[in-house]
Each structure stands twice: as C-alpha cells, then as structure tokens.
Short mmCIF file of C-alpha atoms and ligand atoms in Angstrom, two decimals:
data_model
loop_
_atom_site.label_atom_id
_atom_site.label_comp_id
_atom_site.label_asym_id
_atom_site.label_seq_id
_atom_site.Cartn_x
_atom_site.Cartn_y
_atom_site.Cartn_z
CA MET A 1 -0.04 -0.12 -0.05
CA ILE A 2 1.29 3.41 -0.86
CA ASN A 3 0.39 5.97 1.77
CA GLY A 4 2.83 8.88 1.07
CA GLU A 5 5.60 7.87 3.51
CA LYS A 6 8.98 8.33 2.05
CA LYS A 7 10.49 5.98 -0.38
CA VAL A 8 13.67 7.88 -0.93
CA GLU A 9 15.86 9.62 1.76
CA GLN A 10 15.50 13.15 0.23
CA PRO A 11 13.17 14.31 -2.61
CA ILE A 12 15.17 14.29 -5.83
CA ARG A 13 15.87 17.88 -7.08
CA TRP A 14 14.11 17.70 -10.44
CA ALA A 15 13.59 19.79 -13.62
CA MET A 16 11.47 19.48 -16.74
CA VAL A 17 12.39 20.31 -20.30
CA GLY A 18 9.12 20.95 -22.22
CA GLY A 19 5.80 20.10 -20.78
CA GLY A 20 4.87 23.80 -20.68
CA ARG A 21 1.56 25.64 -20.88
CA GLY A 22 -0.85 23.99 -23.33
CA SER A 23 1.25 20.80 -23.63
CA GLN A 24 -0.54 17.55 -23.69
CA ILE A 25 1.60 15.52 -21.35
CA GLY A 26 3.42 18.04 -19.06
CA TYR A 27 0.90 18.07 -16.23
CA ILE A 28 0.77 14.28 -15.79
CA HIS A 29 4.52 14.22 -15.44
CA ARG A 30 4.47 16.84 -12.69
CA SER A 31 1.49 15.27 -11.04
CA ALA A 32 3.18 11.82 -11.05
CA ALA A 33 6.56 13.08 -9.89
CA LEU A 34 5.30 15.32 -7.08
CA ARG A 35 2.46 13.30 -5.66
CA ASP A 36 4.47 11.06 -3.43
CA HIS A 37 7.24 13.72 -2.61
CA ASN A 38 9.88 11.56 -4.30
CA PHE A 39 10.75 14.51 -6.46
CA GLN A 40 10.92 18.30 -5.95
CA LEU A 41 10.39 20.53 -8.96
CA VAL A 42 13.07 23.24 -8.64
CA ALA A 43 13.93 24.28 -12.26
CA GLY A 44 12.68 24.11 -15.85
CA ALA A 45 13.09 25.07 -19.46
CA PHE A 46 9.38 24.44 -20.07
CA ASP A 47 8.77 25.86 -23.44
CA ILE A 48 10.13 26.59 -26.90
CA ASN A 49 8.95 30.16 -26.25
CA ALA A 50 11.36 31.38 -23.50
CA GLU A 51 9.02 34.11 -22.34
CA ARG A 52 6.00 31.83 -21.99
CA GLY A 53 8.21 29.28 -20.25
CA LEU A 54 9.25 31.77 -17.62
CA ASP A 55 5.76 32.97 -17.04
CA PHE A 56 4.69 29.25 -16.73
CA GLY A 57 7.47 28.43 -14.26
CA ILE A 58 6.66 31.41 -12.12
CA ASN A 59 3.05 30.18 -12.05
CA LEU A 60 4.31 26.78 -10.82
CA HIS A 61 5.89 28.65 -7.85
CA LEU A 62 9.42 28.33 -9.07
CA ASP A 63 12.21 30.73 -8.47
CA SER A 64 12.26 32.88 -11.75
CA LYS A 65 16.02 32.56 -11.78
CA ARG A 66 15.62 28.79 -12.30
CA CYS A 67 13.12 29.11 -15.15
CA TYR A 68 15.52 28.90 -18.15
CA SER A 69 15.29 29.91 -21.72
CA ASP A 70 16.68 26.61 -22.99
CA TYR A 71 17.83 23.22 -21.71
CA LYS A 72 21.56 23.95 -22.37
CA THR A 73 21.67 26.97 -20.22
CA MET A 74 19.64 25.12 -17.50
CA PHE A 75 22.17 22.23 -17.44
CA GLU A 76 25.17 24.61 -17.28
CA GLU A 77 23.71 26.99 -14.63
CA GLU A 78 22.28 24.14 -12.49
CA ALA A 79 25.72 22.42 -12.54
CA LYS A 80 27.15 25.49 -10.76
CA ARG A 81 24.80 25.28 -7.79
CA GLU A 82 25.34 23.22 -4.68
CA ASP A 83 21.59 22.56 -4.72
CA GLY A 84 21.46 22.01 -8.56
CA ILE A 85 19.15 19.53 -10.28
CA GLN A 86 19.80 15.82 -9.97
CA ALA A 87 17.20 14.57 -12.51
CA VAL A 88 15.34 15.94 -15.54
CA SER A 89 12.21 14.87 -17.43
CA ILE A 90 12.18 15.46 -21.12
CA ALA A 91 8.57 16.12 -22.57
CA THR A 92 9.26 17.82 -25.81
CA PRO A 93 8.37 16.64 -29.37
CA ASN A 94 10.17 13.57 -30.50
CA GLY A 95 12.90 15.11 -32.74
CA THR A 96 14.56 16.77 -29.75
CA HIS A 97 14.72 13.68 -27.46
CA TYR A 98 18.09 12.40 -28.53
CA GLU A 99 20.03 15.62 -28.24
CA ILE A 100 18.43 16.63 -24.86
CA CYS A 101 18.83 13.07 -23.36
CA LYS A 102 22.43 12.98 -24.38
CA ALA A 103 23.17 16.46 -23.00
CA ALA A 104 21.38 15.50 -19.75
CA LEU A 105 23.60 12.30 -19.34
CA GLU A 106 26.63 14.26 -20.16
CA ALA A 107 25.66 16.62 -17.42
CA ASN A 108 25.42 13.62 -15.00
CA LEU A 109 21.72 13.89 -14.60
CA HIS A 110 19.28 11.07 -14.27
CA VAL A 111 16.74 11.29 -17.04
CA ILE A 112 13.09 10.44 -17.54
CA CYS A 113 12.36 10.70 -21.24
CA GLU A 114 9.29 10.59 -23.25
CA LYS A 115 8.92 7.91 -25.88
CA PRO A 116 10.37 7.50 -28.43
CA LEU A 117 13.79 7.85 -26.90
CA CYS A 118 15.15 8.75 -30.41
CA PHE A 119 14.74 7.79 -34.08
CA THR A 120 17.21 5.03 -34.74
CA THR A 121 18.55 1.94 -32.93
CA GLU A 122 22.03 3.20 -33.39
CA GLU A 123 21.31 6.47 -31.47
CA ALA A 124 19.35 4.55 -28.88
CA LYS A 125 22.28 2.15 -28.14
CA GLU A 126 24.57 5.11 -27.95
CA LEU A 127 22.39 6.61 -25.24
CA GLU A 128 22.27 3.17 -23.49
CA ALA A 129 26.11 3.07 -23.45
CA LEU A 130 26.33 6.62 -22.23
CA ALA A 131 23.88 5.93 -19.44
CA LYS A 132 25.86 3.00 -18.35
CA GLU A 133 29.14 4.79 -18.46
CA LYS A 134 27.70 7.70 -16.44
CA LYS A 135 25.88 5.32 -14.07
CA ARG A 136 22.60 7.16 -14.62
CA VAL A 137 18.96 6.04 -14.78
CA VAL A 138 17.01 6.61 -17.94
CA GLY A 139 13.23 5.95 -17.30
CA ILE A 140 10.84 5.95 -20.22
CA THR A 141 7.30 6.95 -19.65
CA TYR A 142 5.28 3.96 -20.81
CA GLY A 143 2.66 5.10 -18.32
CA TYR A 144 0.08 2.39 -18.88
CA SER A 145 2.56 -0.23 -17.51
CA GLY A 146 2.14 1.28 -14.06
CA TYR A 147 -1.42 -0.15 -13.72
CA GLN A 148 -1.74 -2.85 -11.09
CA ALA A 149 -3.72 -5.12 -13.52
CA ILE A 150 -0.64 -5.23 -15.67
CA GLU A 151 1.50 -6.41 -12.71
CA GLN A 152 -1.16 -8.99 -11.89
CA GLY A 153 -1.04 -10.27 -15.54
CA ARG A 154 2.78 -10.64 -15.23
CA GLN A 155 2.52 -12.64 -12.10
CA MET A 156 -0.28 -14.92 -13.51
CA ILE A 157 1.81 -15.66 -16.61
CA ALA A 158 5.04 -16.22 -14.55
CA ASN A 159 3.11 -18.68 -12.24
CA GLY A 160 1.97 -20.67 -15.23
CA GLU A 161 -1.77 -19.86 -14.83
CA LEU A 162 -2.27 -19.41 -18.58
CA GLY A 163 -0.18 -22.53 -19.51
CA GLU A 164 2.15 -22.17 -22.55
CA ILE A 165 1.90 -18.71 -24.21
CA ARG A 166 0.71 -19.04 -27.87
CA ILE A 167 -0.80 -15.76 -29.05
CA ILE A 168 -0.47 -12.01 -27.97
CA ASN A 169 -3.02 -9.72 -29.57
CA MET A 170 -2.38 -6.03 -29.04
CA GLN A 171 -3.78 -2.81 -30.22
CA PHE A 172 -3.87 0.92 -29.68
CA ALA A 173 -6.42 2.29 -32.02
CA HIS A 174 -8.26 5.48 -31.27
CA GLY A 175 -10.36 7.66 -33.71
CA PHE A 176 -9.22 11.14 -32.79
CA HIS A 177 -7.38 11.85 -35.98
CA SER A 178 -9.82 10.33 -38.36
CA GLU A 179 -9.78 13.66 -40.21
CA ALA A 180 -6.85 16.06 -40.77
CA VAL A 181 -7.23 17.68 -37.24
CA GLU A 182 -3.54 18.67 -37.49
CA ILE A 183 -4.52 21.70 -39.53
CA ASP A 184 -5.72 23.51 -36.33
CA ASN A 185 -3.93 21.55 -33.61
CA PRO A 186 -0.21 22.16 -32.88
CA SER A 187 0.08 19.02 -30.66
CA THR A 188 -1.01 16.94 -33.73
CA LYS A 189 0.81 18.95 -36.40
CA TRP A 190 4.30 17.83 -35.39
CA ARG A 191 3.17 14.25 -35.04
CA VAL A 192 2.66 13.98 -38.81
CA ASP A 193 5.87 15.82 -39.83
CA PRO A 194 8.66 13.27 -40.37
CA LYS A 195 11.29 15.89 -39.40
CA ILE A 196 9.92 16.11 -35.87
CA VAL A 197 8.15 12.90 -35.29
CA GLY A 198 10.59 10.58 -36.96
CA PRO A 199 10.07 7.53 -39.32
CA SER A 200 6.57 6.76 -38.16
CA TYR A 201 3.52 8.22 -36.63
CA VAL A 202 0.99 5.62 -35.13
CA LEU A 203 3.63 2.74 -34.75
CA GLY A 204 5.80 4.87 -32.44
CA ASP A 205 3.08 7.05 -30.94
CA LEU A 206 0.67 4.28 -30.19
CA GLY A 207 1.84 0.82 -30.97
CA THR A 208 4.78 1.03 -28.73
CA HIS A 209 2.50 1.28 -25.63
CA PRO A 210 0.93 -2.18 -25.88
CA LEU A 211 4.16 -3.53 -27.16
CA TYR A 212 5.81 -2.50 -23.87
CA LEU A 213 2.96 -4.03 -21.92
CA SER A 214 3.82 -7.34 -23.60
CA GLU A 215 7.48 -6.91 -22.52
CA VAL A 216 6.40 -6.42 -18.92
CA MET A 217 3.88 -9.33 -18.93
CA LEU A 218 6.28 -11.61 -20.91
CA PRO A 219 9.88 -10.51 -20.09
CA ASN A 220 11.42 -13.60 -21.90
CA LEU A 221 9.50 -13.10 -25.21
CA LYS A 222 11.82 -12.35 -28.05
CA ILE A 223 10.72 -11.28 -31.63
CA LYS A 224 12.26 -13.47 -34.34
CA LYS A 225 10.74 -11.85 -37.43
CA LEU A 226 7.92 -9.47 -38.19
CA MET A 227 5.82 -8.18 -41.04
CA CYS A 228 4.08 -4.75 -41.15
CA THR A 229 1.76 -2.82 -43.46
CA ARG A 230 0.97 0.83 -43.00
CA GLN A 231 -1.44 3.21 -44.55
CA SER A 232 -2.01 6.97 -44.71
CA PHE A 233 -5.81 7.19 -44.89
CA VAL A 234 -5.59 11.02 -44.49
CA LYS A 235 -3.40 11.40 -47.63
CA THR A 236 -1.56 14.51 -46.64
CA ARG A 237 0.05 12.44 -43.78
CA ALA A 238 1.99 10.26 -46.34
CA PRO A 239 4.73 8.95 -46.03
CA LEU A 240 3.76 8.74 -42.37
CA GLU A 241 0.97 6.18 -41.49
CA ASP A 242 -2.15 6.80 -39.50
CA ASN A 243 -2.87 3.05 -39.46
CA ALA A 244 -0.69 -0.03 -39.26
CA TYR A 245 -0.82 -3.74 -38.75
CA THR A 246 2.15 -5.74 -37.51
CA ILE A 247 2.43 -9.43 -37.15
CA MET A 248 5.41 -10.91 -35.15
CA GLU A 249 6.74 -14.40 -34.76
CA TYR A 250 8.46 -14.96 -31.48
CA GLU A 251 11.52 -17.23 -30.84
CA ASN A 252 9.54 -19.55 -28.73
CA GLY A 253 6.96 -20.18 -31.45
CA ALA A 254 4.32 -17.81 -30.16
CA ILE A 255 2.72 -15.27 -32.55
CA GLY A 256 1.62 -11.66 -31.84
CA THR A 257 -0.18 -8.82 -33.64
CA VAL A 258 -0.29 -5.04 -32.97
CA TRP A 259 -2.94 -2.85 -34.60
CA SER A 260 -1.88 0.79 -34.32
CA SER A 261 -4.27 3.39 -35.58
CA ALA A 262 -5.51 6.92 -35.09
CA VAL A 263 -8.31 6.63 -37.59
CA ASN A 264 -10.50 4.03 -35.68
CA ALA A 265 -13.49 6.43 -36.04
CA GLY A 266 -15.64 6.55 -32.93
CA SER A 267 -13.12 4.87 -30.67
CA MET A 268 -11.91 6.65 -27.55
CA HIS A 269 -8.67 4.74 -27.05
CA SER A 270 -9.13 0.98 -27.60
CA GLN A 271 -5.76 0.10 -26.19
CA THR A 272 -5.82 -3.64 -25.30
CA ILE A 273 -3.69 -6.60 -24.77
CA ARG A 274 -4.96 -10.18 -24.78
CA VAL A 275 -2.46 -13.01 -23.88
CA ILE A 276 -3.65 -16.44 -24.85
CA GLY A 277 -2.14 -19.51 -23.37
CA SER A 278 -2.82 -23.24 -23.73
CA LYS A 279 -5.09 -23.20 -20.64
CA ALA A 280 -6.45 -19.68 -20.27
CA SER A 281 -6.33 -16.09 -21.59
CA ILE A 282 -6.12 -12.65 -19.93
CA GLU A 283 -7.21 -9.41 -21.39
CA TRP A 284 -6.70 -5.83 -20.30
CA TRP A 285 -8.33 -2.75 -21.70
CA ASP A 286 -7.11 0.76 -20.88
CA GLU A 287 -10.67 2.10 -20.74
CA GLN A 288 -11.36 -0.26 -17.85
CA PRO A 289 -7.87 -0.22 -16.37
CA ASN A 290 -8.79 -1.47 -12.96
CA GLN A 291 -9.91 -4.76 -14.28
CA LEU A 292 -8.33 -7.91 -15.77
CA ARG A 293 -10.39 -10.36 -17.59
CA TYR A 294 -9.39 -13.91 -16.96
CA GLU A 295 -10.87 -16.58 -19.12
CA GLU A 296 -10.09 -20.20 -18.29
CA GLN A 297 -11.13 -22.70 -21.02
CA GLY A 298 -14.42 -24.43 -20.03
CA LYS A 299 -15.12 -22.07 -17.06
CA PRO A 300 -17.10 -18.87 -16.53
CA VAL A 301 -15.24 -15.69 -17.25
CA GLN A 302 -13.76 -13.86 -14.13
CA ILE A 303 -13.17 -10.18 -13.84
CA LEU A 304 -10.23 -9.50 -11.45
CA GLU A 305 -10.58 -6.14 -9.80
CA ARG A 306 -7.74 -4.07 -8.43
CA GLY A 307 -7.32 -3.73 -4.68
CA MET A 308 -8.76 -7.15 -3.97
CA ASN A 309 -6.94 -9.69 -1.63
CA TYR A 310 -7.15 -12.45 -4.33
CA LEU A 311 -4.45 -10.61 -6.37
CA TYR A 312 -0.76 -11.25 -6.15
CA PRO A 313 1.07 -9.18 -3.45
CA GLN A 314 3.15 -7.58 -6.21
CA ALA A 315 -0.09 -6.13 -7.71
CA LEU A 316 -1.43 -5.12 -4.31
CA ALA A 317 1.90 -3.35 -3.44
CA ASP A 318 0.85 -0.25 -5.42
CA ASP A 319 -2.64 0.15 -3.90
CA ARG A 320 -3.41 3.63 -2.80
CA ILE A 321 -7.07 3.11 -1.83
CA ALA A 322 -9.19 0.12 -1.10
CA GLY A 323 -10.67 -1.94 -3.95
CA GLY A 324 -13.93 -0.57 -5.44
CA HIS A 325 -12.53 2.90 -5.67
CA PRO A 326 -11.20 3.60 -9.17
CA GLU A 327 -7.59 4.38 -9.71
CA GLY A 328 -6.50 5.78 -13.01
CA LEU A 329 -3.69 6.96 -15.31
CA PHE A 330 -2.33 9.42 -12.75
CA GLU A 331 -1.88 6.75 -10.17
CA ALA A 332 -0.30 4.39 -12.85
CA TRP A 333 2.25 7.11 -13.69
CA SER A 334 2.90 7.90 -10.06
CA ASN A 335 3.79 4.28 -9.57
CA LEU A 336 6.41 4.49 -12.29
CA TYR A 337 7.82 7.79 -11.05
CA THR A 338 8.18 6.29 -7.53
CA ARG A 339 10.14 3.41 -9.03
CA PHE A 340 12.23 5.83 -11.14
CA ALA A 341 13.08 7.70 -7.83
CA MET A 342 14.00 4.53 -6.03
CA ALA A 343 16.20 3.37 -8.96
CA MET A 344 17.97 6.75 -9.07
CA GLU A 345 18.70 6.62 -5.32
CA GLU A 346 19.97 3.05 -5.53
CA LYS A 347 22.12 4.01 -8.61
CA ASP A 348 23.62 6.92 -6.58
CA GLN A 349 24.44 4.52 -3.75
CA GLY A 350 25.82 1.95 -6.13
CA ARG A 351 23.28 -0.71 -5.21
CA GLN A 352 21.07 -2.69 -7.50
CA LEU A 353 17.21 -2.76 -7.18
CA GLU A 354 15.84 -6.20 -6.44
CA ASN A 355 12.42 -7.57 -7.38
CA SER A 356 11.46 -4.29 -9.11
CA TRP A 357 11.17 -3.33 -12.77
CA TYR A 358 10.54 -0.08 -14.57
CA PRO A 359 10.59 0.97 -18.14
CA GLY A 360 14.27 1.84 -18.43
CA ILE A 361 16.67 2.44 -21.32
CA GLU A 362 16.30 -1.05 -22.56
CA ALA A 363 12.55 -0.35 -23.07
CA GLY A 364 13.52 2.87 -24.93
CA VAL A 365 15.97 0.93 -27.20
CA GLU A 366 13.38 -1.78 -27.82
CA GLY A 367 10.58 0.63 -28.88
CA VAL A 368 12.86 2.40 -31.28
CA ARG A 369 14.12 -0.87 -32.68
CA TRP A 370 10.53 -2.28 -33.18
CA VAL A 371 9.38 0.92 -35.09
CA GLU A 372 12.58 0.63 -37.25
CA ASN A 373 11.83 -2.99 -38.14
CA CYS A 374 8.15 -2.25 -38.78
CA VAL A 375 8.97 0.56 -41.15
CA ARG A 376 11.61 -1.58 -42.93
CA SER A 377 9.02 -4.15 -43.53
CA ALA A 378 6.21 -1.88 -44.54
CA ASP A 379 8.39 0.17 -46.93
CA ASN A 380 9.59 -3.00 -48.64
CA GLY A 381 6.09 -4.03 -49.53
CA ALA A 382 4.95 -5.52 -46.26
CA VAL A 383 7.50 -8.34 -46.38
CA TRP A 384 8.60 -10.49 -43.47
CA VAL A 385 11.92 -9.25 -42.09
CA ASP A 386 14.33 -10.84 -39.63
CA TYR A 387 14.27 -8.82 -36.40
CA GLN A 388 17.41 -6.76 -36.34
P1 NAD B 1 3.04 19.20 -27.18
O1 NAD B 1 3.29 19.70 -28.53
O2 NAD B 1 1.58 19.21 -26.69
O3 NAD B 1 3.91 19.92 -26.02
C1 NAD B 1 5.38 20.02 -26.26
C2 NAD B 1 5.89 21.04 -25.19
O4 NAD B 1 7.30 21.05 -25.32
C3 NAD B 1 5.38 22.45 -25.44
O5 NAD B 1 5.28 23.00 -24.15
C4 NAD B 1 6.62 23.02 -26.20
O6 NAD B 1 6.64 24.57 -25.95
C5 NAD B 1 7.70 22.47 -25.44
N1 NAD B 1 9.03 22.40 -26.31
C6 NAD B 1 9.12 22.10 -27.55
N2 NAD B 1 10.44 22.11 -27.94
C7 NAD B 1 11.09 22.50 -26.73
C8 NAD B 1 12.47 22.71 -26.50
N3 NAD B 1 13.46 22.50 -27.44
N4 NAD B 1 12.82 23.04 -25.19
C9 NAD B 1 11.98 23.25 -24.22
N5 NAD B 1 10.59 23.02 -24.52
C10 NAD B 1 10.18 22.66 -25.75
O7 NAD B 1 3.61 17.69 -27.12
P2 NAD B 1 3.06 16.47 -26.23
O8 NAD B 1 1.78 15.92 -26.81
O9 NAD B 1 2.98 16.98 -24.73
O10 NAD B 1 4.17 15.39 -26.42
C11 NAD B 1 5.53 15.66 -25.83
C12 NAD B 1 6.19 14.35 -25.82
O11 NAD B 1 5.39 13.36 -25.07
C13 NAD B 1 6.30 13.53 -27.18
O12 NAD B 1 7.45 12.99 -27.31
C14 NAD B 1 5.13 12.52 -27.16
O13 NAD B 1 5.44 11.34 -28.02
C15 NAD B 1 5.10 12.25 -25.73
N6 NAD B 1 3.84 11.70 -25.30
C16 NAD B 1 3.82 10.62 -24.54
C17 NAD B 1 2.70 10.14 -23.91
C18 NAD B 1 2.64 8.96 -23.06
O14 NAD B 1 1.64 8.26 -22.78
N7 NAD B 1 3.79 8.63 -22.57
C19 NAD B 1 1.46 10.81 -24.20
C20 NAD B 1 1.46 11.95 -25.02
C21 NAD B 1 2.61 12.42 -25.46
#
C-alpha cells in the first residue's frame, strides 16, 4: 500500500524540459513526480518560447532565476549550484529527445524521457552506453505499465496460470485523428511531420505502448521476425502512417499482432492486450484499467478487480486506496515515477534494485528498434523481415 511515507531519503531535485503551458503531457509528469514527494520541482526550461516558459514556471511557484530559456543554459547553470538539479524529465516533441537526453547524461543527470527515446537503434544504443558509463538511470514513460492489472497479468503468466503462451493480440487504435485535425492543432501537427516525429506516426506514438505491456507481462519473449503494413488514410500524412498492422513471430513459437491506428473512427482509445495460453487467456483494456479479464477454458469468465485480496502481493503493493474505488492513469504514472526515484537513489548509492522493474533504457531501445523494423518491412512491400 502506498500512503505517502517516504521511499527515498530526500526528494530528488528535479527539472523539466518541455511540458509547458498547453502541452498535452506536461501536467501528468508533474502530478506523478510530485504526488509522493519523491521529487521536488526546482527548475525548468518548459517551453520553446522562453517568455511563456518563464511565466509558466513562475506560475508553478518556481524561483524565476531557475526558469531557463533553454535546456543547455539550464544544465550549465544548475551544475554550478550546490543545490542543482539531479534529474530531468524530457517532455518535448520527438525530434529533440536524442540531443536533450544526451546532453542531460553528459551533465551527469538522471533522465526520464518521453517515448520514443530517439529515431534510430544506433542512437538508442549510444544513449544506452552513455547511461551505463555515467551510471545514470533513464526511465521511459510507458505510463500504462504502471497499472496494477498489468502487474497481476505478469505474475499470473510467470506462475503458469495461462499455460504455454501461444498468441498475444495487441492494439492501440483511437479515432481522434480520423480527419486532418492537425491543420488546427499544434500538438498533432508535429506528429505527422517526419522531421519532428521521426520515421513513423502511429507505430511509435501508439503501437509501442501495448508492445511495452507485452514486454512487462512476458519478459522472456523475443521477436524473431515481423511483417508490417502501413497506410495513410488522410493522404496529406504520407509517407507517415495513420494506421498499421504488425504481425510478429517470437523465438518460442508464439505469434503476436499489434494494430496501431489514429483513424479508428468513434473509438476513444481501444488500447488492449490479450495474452492467450494453452489453458487460459487474460485481457486488459485501458478504458477499464482497474480490471483484468481472466478466461479459463471451459469455465465462466472472471473479472479480477484491483485492490482485492485475491491478487498477487506484487499487484497489491501499489494500492493507494481500497478496492472498489477507481484508480487511473495518474496513479499508474505515479507508481512509475516512484520506481524511477528509487532506482535513481539506488544507482547513486551503487546498489542494485531487487524484485523491481520499470521502463528503463532497454525499453527505450526496444521501442525504437521495433518501429525501425516495422518501417523496414512496410516500406519494402509488407514483407517478413528478420528482427534486427
Ligand atoms: P506538445 O506539442 O503538446 O507539447 C510540447 C511542449 O514542449 C510544449 O510546451 C513546447 O513549448 C515544449 N517544447 C518544444 N520544444 C522544446 C524545447 N526545445 N525546449 C523546451 N521546451 C520545448 O507535445 P506533447 O503531446 O505533450 O508530447 C510531448 C512528448 O510526449 C512527445 O514525445 C510525445 O510522444 C510524448 N507523449 C507521451 C505520452 C505517453 O503516454 N507517454 C502521451 C502523449 C505524449
């Protein structure tokens, strides 16, 4: 049970790059980081527009001197202070992640980076090596993985409750961009510009989320080959896709699919993962995130609810309130930010976290690698490609 008592000795002095006024994702970063007092927001370069960023930082009760015009100045100036920042979250459009993450690691900061970590596997591996050399944590905000139902699924699979795993069906297919909404919406505009979003739109923006859920639930699963086809139903988005299907063959003989889409008209989110074993299946849907559907062959369906004593202790560990009360995305993110903080403290003390996982740099590398392989397959005529 999480009740607000400290998990780290001192709140980690923390800053943000991006996530400023009007941004889509900035507030949930701050809410998740600050909720359990594991982090203290002391500085920021919140906005591409320095004046607006300063005004925003002041409105967050920050010292105006620590609201910087850009991240480079922030890293330089904070390094001169005794009480300078120890960690930074990067919540800017995709095309900036690589350079900001690299600069943060070079400044000896722990990093929490939005997905995708960068655009190529080569860059991702470079960042991984740098994080290792500098002994810094890089957390990736695959926020949905912080739900307790995902942990429950992980434990059920590990304990053989599903039998041998055969099929993993995943999707993240919303309908919000069924029309060219990017014409009037700055947060969507950069998402369909290859210079800023990278080599894909929905594969990276959406598909990597359920993909990471499969990595959490099935940590030993390895992709052997995949095939992907991608479409731009709103023609002006080409060459970037607003819909894609990926089929994956895994090394253990299992098969998986990911449907990534922003043109699933009428759908709110439709992110699901269904894991099918030889004895039973589980299914999780992000619109009912406190529930895990458990279907044993030949028996009635069971809906497992968060907060109930029949769950594994690992799933109950993140309870913040008794079962029956809904928890949501903000709690899921807070769970991850708590783990990021604990990992940072352990790293600073030269210890290794035991019995804990969080989306780290390997998850960042894997997301970039998966997108790269999907694009290679799709752009060669939707052919099967060996996973590289
Ligand atoms: P957005 O366009 O709504 O906001 C971007 C913010 O970054 C703005 O405040 C902008 O002024 C600021 N900014 C841009 N360049 C900057 C720079 N060089 N220095 C400082 N600030 C800068 O974007 P968004 O939708 O919030 O997405 C941001 C990132 O978060 C993207 O990488 C996106 O993929 C990711 N994201 C992740 C999730 C998730 O579930 N993990 C959800 C949404 C977005």
